Amino acid sequence: MDIKEIEGFLKFNKIKPSHHRLKIYEYLVKSKNHPTADLLYRELVNEIPTLSKTTVYNTLNLFVEKGAAQLITIDESENRYDADMSIHGHFKCKDCGKVFDFPLNFAAIDMGGLQNFQVEENHIYLKGLCNECQAHKKK
Amino acid sequence: MDIKEIEGFLKFNKIKPSHHRLKIYEYLVKSKNHPTADLLYRELVNEIPTLSKTTVYNTLNLFVEKGAAQLITIDESENRYDADMSIHGHFKCKDCGKVFDFPLNFAAIDMGGLQNFQVEENHIYLKGLCNECQAHKKK
DNA sequence: AAATATATTGTAACGATTACAACTTTTATA
DNA sequence: TATAAAAGTTGTAATCGTTACAATATATTT
Ligand SMILES: [Mn+2]
Ligand SMILES: [Mn+2]
Ligand SMILES: [Zn+2]
Ligand SMILES: [Zn+2]
């Protein structure tokens, strides 16, 4: 996904593609690491020295509003963001803190129980130990 | 579930059942409304005028540590708590803000995709409009 | 009863996020 | 192109949920 595609995608979502917005969206798409606003700021401020944290917050809120990114509340004190709007689950390692994607058959979940609720968003969060951290523990 | 059962349950989880702890746990069990620390405080401070908010936070953290309650991160700015440790999903209405339980067949989720992750917790959060709020909208 | 451990309190600090007004850049209008 | 209006960005201060901490109160042990 190159910068032209990202520009097109933002426009498609009625977001005016300013330089900052392009860079922030590009980071989300390419890193796939579900960053917090603070991490995004720290990662981009070298490349964009004039960047302010408020712009990062404004931009992420705009992306969520316009449906170009989703807010991930897997953490208890910080919000994370994801440009991948497809239905998928998130796994957070309690040791290293990384958040991983995993595929999800959503049809298997959305059954019976919820009586007449009109579902607009789904968030599947698992927590435990990732592959790598399990290996460390064994030693 | 009467107060004696609650006392026994706290003891079983290695939590010394002080008066405050009993009342807080009782509220969680009986209200089933997945309260925030602040709501819990406001609901109990009339009955326990000496209650402090710090105690509410301390107590909820203790419950989670000891496995007597679970932390629910369905909100983006406030933590909620649930004494129901069984596997079930949560639905949050975007209109009225209420958080509802719904039954869940977890086996359907934990499939393939997550490669060698050791799962210790699962959180299934759906959002949308509850029954009642859909009715209001129609008018 | 005295000593020790545990629980609770009130206040201050912290950290993530937002509010807001000033400033800059882009877009529209004349 | 010059001017005005709109949109984007910035830095700082404020807000709000949560935690740190030291003082006090209560419970448990000696
Ligand atoms: Mn993801
Ligand atoms: Mn519940
Ligand atoms: Zn890990
Ligand atoms: Zn509702």
Tab-separated table of C-alpha atoms (C1' of nucleotides) and ligand atoms in Angstrom:
chain	number	residue	atom	x	y	z
A	1	MET	CA	0.000	0.000	0.000
A	2	ASP	CA	1.856	3.072	-1.236
A	3	ILE	CA	1.265	6.710	-0.346
A	4	LYS	CA	-1.029	7.283	-3.341
A	5	GLU	CA	-3.301	4.459	-2.265
A	6	ILE	CA	-3.375	5.829	1.254
A	7	GLU	CA	-4.306	9.233	-0.079
A	8	GLY	CA	-7.109	7.698	-2.075
A	9	PHE	CA	-8.323	5.755	0.910
A	10	LEU	CA	-8.454	8.825	3.127
A	11	LYS	CA	-10.330	10.748	0.456
A	12	PHE	CA	-12.737	7.858	0.067
A	13	ASN	CA	-13.479	8.223	3.772
A	14	LYS	CA	-14.044	11.979	3.447
A	15	ILE	CA	-10.794	12.841	5.169
A	16	LYS	CA	-8.732	15.595	3.637
A	17	PRO	CA	-5.277	14.054	3.175
A	18	SER	CA	-2.929	16.518	4.799
A	19	HIS	CA	0.726	15.606	5.163
A	20	HIS	CA	0.385	14.742	8.853
A	21	ARG	CA	-2.695	12.629	8.263
A	22	LEU	CA	-1.012	10.730	5.464
A	23	LYS	CA	2.018	9.982	7.600
A	24	ILE	CA	-0.053	8.893	10.585
A	25	TYR	CA	-2.266	6.690	8.480
A	26	GLU	CA	0.742	5.245	6.698
A	27	TYR	CA	2.307	4.348	10.035
A	28	LEU	CA	-0.873	2.605	11.166
A	29	VAL	CA	-1.128	0.625	7.960
A	30	LYS	CA	2.523	-0.374	7.696
A	31	SER	CA	3.471	-1.012	11.310
A	32	LYS	CA	0.379	-3.070	12.174
A	33	ASN	CA	1.426	-2.724	15.819
A	34	HIS	CA	-1.777	-1.177	17.186
A	35	PRO	CA	0.050	1.837	18.604
A	36	THR	CA	-1.044	4.205	21.328
A	37	ALA	CA	-1.192	7.917	20.500
A	38	ASP	CA	2.006	8.384	22.447
A	39	LEU	CA	3.916	5.676	20.565
A	40	LEU	CA	2.739	7.080	17.250
A	41	TYR	CA	3.987	10.498	18.276
A	42	ARG	CA	7.392	9.186	19.352
A	43	GLU	CA	7.770	7.189	16.156
A	44	LEU	CA	6.878	10.058	13.838
A	45	VAL	CA	8.289	13.130	15.551
A	46	ASN	CA	11.782	12.481	14.203
A	47	GLU	CA	10.557	12.461	10.646
A	48	ILE	CA	8.093	15.314	11.236
A	49	PRO	CA	9.776	17.565	13.800
A	50	THR	CA	6.879	20.024	13.909
A	51	LEU	CA	4.368	17.315	14.855
A	52	SER	CA	2.390	17.944	18.000
A	53	LYS	CA	0.763	15.354	20.207
A	54	THR	CA	-2.561	17.157	19.953
A	55	THR	CA	-2.489	16.622	16.197
A	56	VAL	CA	-1.956	12.921	16.750
A	57	TYR	CA	-4.979	12.785	19.035
A	58	ASN	CA	-7.079	14.929	16.698
A	59	THR	CA	-6.115	12.814	13.727
A	60	LEU	CA	-6.785	9.477	15.392
A	61	ASN	CA	-10.171	10.681	16.619
A	62	LEU	CA	-10.966	11.845	13.107
A	63	PHE	CA	-9.986	8.485	11.619
A	64	VAL	CA	-12.254	6.677	14.079
A	65	GLU	CA	-15.143	9.078	13.477
A	66	LYS	CA	-14.883	8.650	9.725
A	67	GLY	CA	-14.528	4.889	9.940
A	68	ALA	CA	-10.974	4.782	8.597
A	69	ALA	CA	-9.545	3.254	11.783
A	70	GLN	CA	-10.803	1.503	14.872
A	71	LEU	CA	-10.245	2.169	18.533
A	72	ILE	CA	-8.937	-0.799	20.487
A	73	THR	CA	-9.640	-0.842	24.227
A	74	ILE	CA	-7.662	-3.956	25.097
A	75	ASP	CA	-5.522	-1.925	27.523
A	76	GLU	CA	-6.915	-0.634	30.775
A	77	SER	CA	-5.244	2.758	30.679
A	78	GLU	CA	-4.317	3.614	27.087
A	79	ASN	CA	-6.223	3.532	23.839
A	80	ARG	CA	-4.759	1.844	20.786
A	81	TYR	CA	-5.595	2.285	17.124
A	82	ASP	CA	-5.814	-0.017	14.129
A	83	ALA	CA	-6.234	0.840	10.454
A	84	ASP	CA	-7.354	-2.717	9.724
A	85	MET	CA	-11.147	-2.484	9.709
A	86	SER	CA	-11.726	-6.103	8.759
A	87	ILE	CA	-13.234	-8.406	11.370
A	88	HIS	CA	-10.360	-9.921	13.312
A	89	GLY	CA	-9.389	-10.623	16.914
A	90	HIS	CA	-6.612	-9.187	19.069
A	91	PHE	CA	-4.320	-11.028	21.443
A	92	LYS	CA	-2.295	-9.101	24.007
A	93	CYS	CA	0.725	-10.729	25.595
A	94	LYS	CA	0.796	-10.039	29.338
A	95	ASP	CA	4.580	-10.287	29.317
A	96	CYS	CA	5.874	-8.238	26.388
A	97	GLY	CA	2.704	-6.188	25.921
A	98	LYS	CA	2.568	-6.705	22.145
A	99	VAL	CA	-0.850	-6.854	20.508
A	100	PHE	CA	-1.236	-9.441	17.754
A	101	ASP	CA	-3.971	-9.974	15.184
A	102	PHE	CA	-5.665	-13.295	14.685
A	103	PRO	CA	-8.311	-14.383	12.175
A	104	LEU	CA	-11.822	-14.775	13.415
A	105	ASN	CA	-14.907	-16.566	12.250
A	106	PHE	CA	-17.357	-14.060	13.634
A	107	ALA	CA	-20.438	-15.955	12.556
A	108	ALA	CA	-19.508	-18.598	15.089
A	109	ILE	CA	-19.829	-16.136	17.950
A	110	ASP	CA	-22.793	-13.921	17.214
A	111	MET	CA	-25.406	-16.422	18.249
A	112	GLY	CA	-28.630	-16.625	20.203
A	113	GLY	CA	-27.861	-14.901	23.455
A	114	LEU	CA	-28.038	-11.280	22.477
A	115	GLN	CA	-31.730	-10.659	22.227
A	116	ASN	CA	-32.621	-8.050	19.647
A	117	PHE	CA	-29.454	-6.048	20.155
A	118	GLN	CA	-28.421	-4.239	17.004
A	119	VAL	CA	-24.691	-4.932	16.752
A	120	GLU	CA	-22.515	-2.276	15.127
A	121	GLU	CA	-19.050	-3.130	16.426
A	122	ASN	CA	-17.338	-6.215	17.711
A	123	HIS	CA	-14.162	-6.431	19.715
A	124	ILE	CA	-12.612	-9.783	20.536
A	125	TYR	CA	-9.717	-9.444	22.960
A	126	LEU	CA	-7.693	-12.370	24.293
A	127	LYS	CA	-4.839	-12.095	26.761
A	128	GLY	CA	-2.083	-14.461	27.813
A	129	LEU	CA	1.445	-15.325	26.768
A	130	CYS	CA	2.711	-15.055	23.215
A	131	ASN	CA	4.799	-17.720	21.582
A	132	GLU	CA	8.091	-16.033	22.252
A	133	CYS	CA	7.401	-15.190	25.899
A	134	GLN	CA	6.371	-18.770	26.635
A	135	ALA	CA	9.776	-19.877	25.355
A	136	HIS	CA	11.546	-17.398	27.641
A	137	LYS	CA	9.617	-18.692	30.650
A	138	LYS	CA	10.642	-22.293	30.064
A	139	LYS	CA	14.315	-21.453	30.485
B	1	MET	CA	-26.615	-15.043	47.134
B	2	ASP	CA	-26.822	-13.757	50.711
B	3	ILE	CA	-24.135	-11.993	52.722
B	4	LYS	CA	-22.893	-15.257	54.285
B	5	GLU	CA	-22.280	-16.787	50.880
B	6	ILE	CA	-20.457	-13.672	49.781
B	7	GLU	CA	-18.285	-13.832	52.880
B	8	GLY	CA	-17.463	-17.447	52.134
B	9	PHE	CA	-16.670	-16.633	48.530
B	10	LEU	CA	-14.267	-13.862	49.454
B	11	LYS	CA	-12.531	-16.122	51.984
B	12	PHE	CA	-12.298	-18.847	49.368
B	13	ASN	CA	-10.419	-16.331	47.208
B	14	LYS	CA	-8.064	-15.419	50.059
B	15	ILE	CA	-9.669	-12.032	50.594
B	16	LYS	CA	-10.289	-11.018	54.176
B	17	PRO	CA	-13.979	-10.078	54.248
B	18	SER	CA	-14.024	-6.628	55.815
B	19	HIS	CA	-17.279	-4.724	55.951
B	20	HIS	CA	-16.385	-2.498	53.002
B	21	ARG	CA	-15.268	-5.420	50.898
B	22	LEU	CA	-18.443	-7.336	51.621
B	23	LYS	CA	-20.598	-4.392	50.648
B	24	ILE	CA	-18.661	-3.714	47.470
B	25	TYR	CA	-18.726	-7.344	46.427
B	26	GLU	CA	-22.406	-7.594	47.287
B	27	TYR	CA	-23.120	-4.599	45.070
B	28	LEU	CA	-21.226	-6.155	42.180
B	29	VAL	CA	-23.047	-9.452	42.545
B	30	LYS	CA	-26.537	-8.067	43.004
B	31	SER	CA	-26.538	-5.089	40.644
B	32	LYS	CA	-24.970	-6.930	37.700
B	33	ASN	CA	-24.541	-3.526	36.095
B	34	HIS	CA	-20.769	-3.648	35.505
B	35	PRO	CA	-20.174	-0.429	37.430
B	36	THR	CA	-17.239	1.934	37.255
B	37	ALA	CA	-15.369	2.675	40.487
B	38	ASP	CA	-17.068	6.031	40.591
B	39	LEU	CA	-20.584	4.626	40.245
B	40	LEU	CA	-19.871	2.059	42.933
B	41	TYR	CA	-18.725	4.838	45.218
B	42	ARG	CA	-21.795	6.956	44.570
B	43	GLU	CA	-24.120	4.021	45.100
B	44	LEU	CA	-22.554	2.926	48.381
B	45	VAL	CA	-21.517	6.159	50.060
B	46	ASN	CA	-25.024	6.814	51.369
B	47	GLU	CA	-25.118	3.478	53.127
B	48	ILE	CA	-21.456	3.694	54.223
B	49	PRO	CA	-20.837	7.404	54.829
B	50	THR	CA	-17.185	6.875	55.783
B	51	LEU	CA	-16.375	5.154	52.485
B	52	SER	CA	-13.545	6.664	50.490
B	53	LYS	CA	-13.003	6.411	46.794
B	54	THR	CA	-9.480	5.117	47.328
B	55	THR	CA	-10.939	2.152	49.185
B	56	VAL	CA	-13.190	1.424	46.250
B	57	TYR	CA	-10.196	1.422	43.894
B	58	ASN	CA	-8.070	-0.621	46.303
B	59	THR	CA	-10.831	-3.147	46.779
B	60	LEU	CA	-11.613	-3.562	43.096
B	61	ASN	CA	-7.941	-4.023	42.302
B	62	LEU	CA	-7.714	-6.630	45.048
B	63	PHE	CA	-10.732	-8.504	43.696
B	64	VAL	CA	-9.190	-8.615	40.228
B	65	GLU	CA	-5.779	-9.701	41.565
B	66	LYS	CA	-7.337	-12.502	43.560
B	67	GLY	CA	-9.563	-13.633	40.715
B	68	ALA	CA	-12.820	-12.720	42.449
B	69	ALA	CA	-13.833	-10.174	39.825
B	70	GLN	CA	-12.896	-9.210	36.311
B	71	LEU	CA	-11.887	-5.931	34.768
B	72	ILE	CA	-13.945	-4.904	31.754
B	73	THR	CA	-12.340	-2.492	29.279
B	74	ILE	CA	-15.323	-1.999	27.008
B	75	ASP	CA	-15.202	1.758	27.694
B	76	GLU	CA	-12.457	3.925	26.301
B	77	SER	CA	-11.995	6.072	29.382
B	78	GLU	CA	-13.294	4.222	32.434
B	79	ASN	CA	-12.788	0.737	33.770
B	80	ARG	CA	-15.747	-1.405	34.751
B	81	TYR	CA	-15.920	-4.414	37.024
B	82	ASP	CA	-17.866	-7.658	37.035
B	83	ALA	CA	-18.156	-10.284	39.769
B	84	ASP	CA	-19.389	-12.814	37.218
B	85	MET	CA	-16.277	-14.798	36.320
B	86	SER	CA	-18.051	-17.217	34.014
B	87	ILE	CA	-17.345	-16.971	30.299
B	88	HIS	CA	-19.850	-14.563	28.828
B	89	GLY	CA	-19.936	-11.615	26.438
B	90	HIS	CA	-20.738	-7.951	27.002
B	91	PHE	CA	-22.839	-5.657	24.872
B	92	LYS	CA	-22.654	-1.906	25.357
B	93	CYS	CA	-25.436	0.291	24.071
B	94	LYS	CA	-24.038	3.388	22.367
B	95	ASP	CA	-27.166	5.320	23.277
B	96	CYS	CA	-27.949	4.628	26.928
B	97	GLY	CA	-24.493	3.352	27.842
B	98	LYS	CA	-25.752	0.267	29.667
B	99	VAL	CA	-23.609	-2.865	29.535
B	100	PHE	CA	-25.508	-6.129	29.137
B	101	ASP	CA	-24.371	-9.747	29.492
B	102	PHE	CA	-24.962	-12.325	26.833
B	103	PRO	CA	-24.177	-16.060	26.749
B	104	LEU	CA	-21.252	-17.183	24.690
B	105	ASN	CA	-20.017	-20.382	23.160
B	106	PHE	CA	-16.344	-19.687	23.538
B	107	ALA	CA	-15.206	-22.902	21.899
B	108	ALA	CA	-16.357	-21.387	18.614
B	109	ILE	CA	-13.786	-18.621	18.856
B	110	ASP	CA	-10.596	-20.134	20.132
B	111	MET	CA	-9.762	-21.760	16.838
B	112	GLY	CA	-6.899	-22.036	14.436
B	113	GLY	CA	-5.763	-18.481	13.942
B	114	LEU	CA	-3.944	-17.830	17.154
B	115	GLN	CA	-0.796	-19.776	16.703
B	116	ASN	CA	0.620	-21.158	19.927
B	117	PHE	CA	-0.654	-18.289	22.025
B	118	GLN	CA	-1.423	-19.377	25.568
B	119	VAL	CA	-4.799	-17.822	26.300
B	120	GLU	CA	-5.557	-16.821	29.889
B	121	GLU	CA	-8.384	-14.313	29.493
B	122	ASN	CA	-11.030	-13.615	26.929
B	123	HIS	CA	-13.093	-10.485	26.493
B	124	ILE	CA	-15.872	-10.325	23.944
B	125	TYR	CA	-17.280	-6.819	23.587
B	126	LEU	CA	-20.055	-5.860	21.190
B	127	LYS	CA	-21.458	-2.379	20.745
B	128	GLY	CA	-24.580	-1.028	19.152
B	129	LEU	CA	-28.155	-0.226	20.145
B	130	CYS	CA	-30.058	-2.085	22.836
B	131	ASN	CA	-33.615	-3.206	22.397
B	132	GLU	CA	-35.116	-0.265	24.229
B	133	CYS	CA	-33.039	2.408	22.488
B	134	GLN	CA	-33.926	1.006	19.056
B	135	ALA	CA	-37.588	1.477	19.982
B	136	HIS	CA	-36.983	5.101	20.999
B	137	LYS	CA	-35.274	5.789	17.687
B	138	LYS	CA	-38.222	4.529	15.644
B	139	LYS	CA	-40.477	7.207	17.090
C	1	DA	C1'	-2.629	-4.453	77.490
C	2	DA	C1'	0.978	-3.840	74.197
C	3	DA	C1'	2.773	-4.768	69.900
C	4	DT	C1'	2.069	-5.879	65.219
C	5	DA	C1'	-0.319	-6.329	61.035
C	6	DT	C1'	-4.031	-4.985	58.106
C	7	DA	C1'	-7.518	-1.831	56.336
C	8	DT	C1'	-9.113	2.736	55.428
C	9	DT	C1'	-8.787	7.572	54.659
C	10	DG	C1'	-7.683	12.206	52.531
C	11	DT	C1'	-4.685	14.547	49.783
C	12	DA	C1'	-1.372	15.043	46.391
C	13	DA	C1'	0.613	13.301	42.242
C	14	DC	C1'	0.331	11.101	37.823
C	15	DG	C1'	-0.793	10.100	33.081
C	16	DA	C1'	-3.875	9.954	29.181
C	17	DT	C1'	-6.871	12.803	26.821
C	18	DT	C1'	-9.338	17.062	25.686
C	19	DA	C1'	-10.362	22.183	25.508
C	20	DC	C1'	-9.063	26.244	23.747
C	21	DA	C1'	-7.051	30.192	21.764
C	22	DA	C1'	-3.227	31.593	18.749
C	23	DC	C1'	-1.077	30.740	14.568
C	24	DT	C1'	-0.273	28.729	9.883
C	25	DT	C1'	-1.650	26.785	5.659
C	26	DT	C1'	-5.064	25.851	2.200
C	27	DT	C1'	-9.079	26.996	-0.444
C	28	DA	C1'	-12.550	30.086	-2.181
C	29	DT	C1'	-13.866	34.618	-3.752
C	30	DA	C1'	-13.375	39.055	-5.948
D	1	DT	C1'	-3.255	38.258	-7.831
D	2	DA	C1'	-4.988	40.159	-3.547
D	3	DT	C1'	-8.275	39.280	0.072
D	4	DA	C1'	-11.209	36.742	2.868
D	5	DA	C1'	-12.812	32.539	4.783
D	6	DA	C1'	-12.099	27.844	6.060
D	7	DA	C1'	-9.450	24.139	7.645
D	8	DG	C1'	-5.372	22.259	9.942
D	9	DT	C1'	-1.813	22.516	13.501
D	10	DT	C1'	0.398	23.923	17.696
D	11	DG	C1'	1.444	24.714	22.741
D	12	DT	C1'	-0.440	25.177	26.991
D	13	DA	C1'	-3.724	24.584	30.418
D	14	DA	C1'	-7.493	21.986	32.118
D	15	DT	C1'	-9.940	17.672	32.996
D	16	DC	C1'	-10.632	13.216	34.659
D	17	DG	C1'	-9.698	8.460	36.050
D	18	DT	C1'	-6.443	6.253	38.741
D	19	DT	C1'	-2.475	5.581	41.883
D	20	DA	C1'	1.059	6.870	45.536
D	21	DC	C1'	1.714	7.845	50.001
D	22	DA	C1'	1.670	9.025	54.702
D	23	DA	C1'	-1.523	9.343	58.612
D	24	DT	C1'	-5.107	7.167	61.155
D	25	DA	C1'	-8.173	3.533	62.563
D	26	DT	C1'	-9.275	-1.244	63.192
D	27	DA	C1'	-8.206	-6.081	63.800
D	28	DT	C1'	-5.092	-9.733	65.186
D	29	DT	C1'	-1.344	-11.668	67.752
D	30	DT	C1'	1.691	-11.849	71.678
E	1	MN	MN	-5.606	-5.481	14.404
E	2	MN	MN	-20.871	-9.462	32.843
E	3	ZN	ZN	5.082	-11.782	24.643
E	4	ZN	ZN	-29.711	1.522	25.089
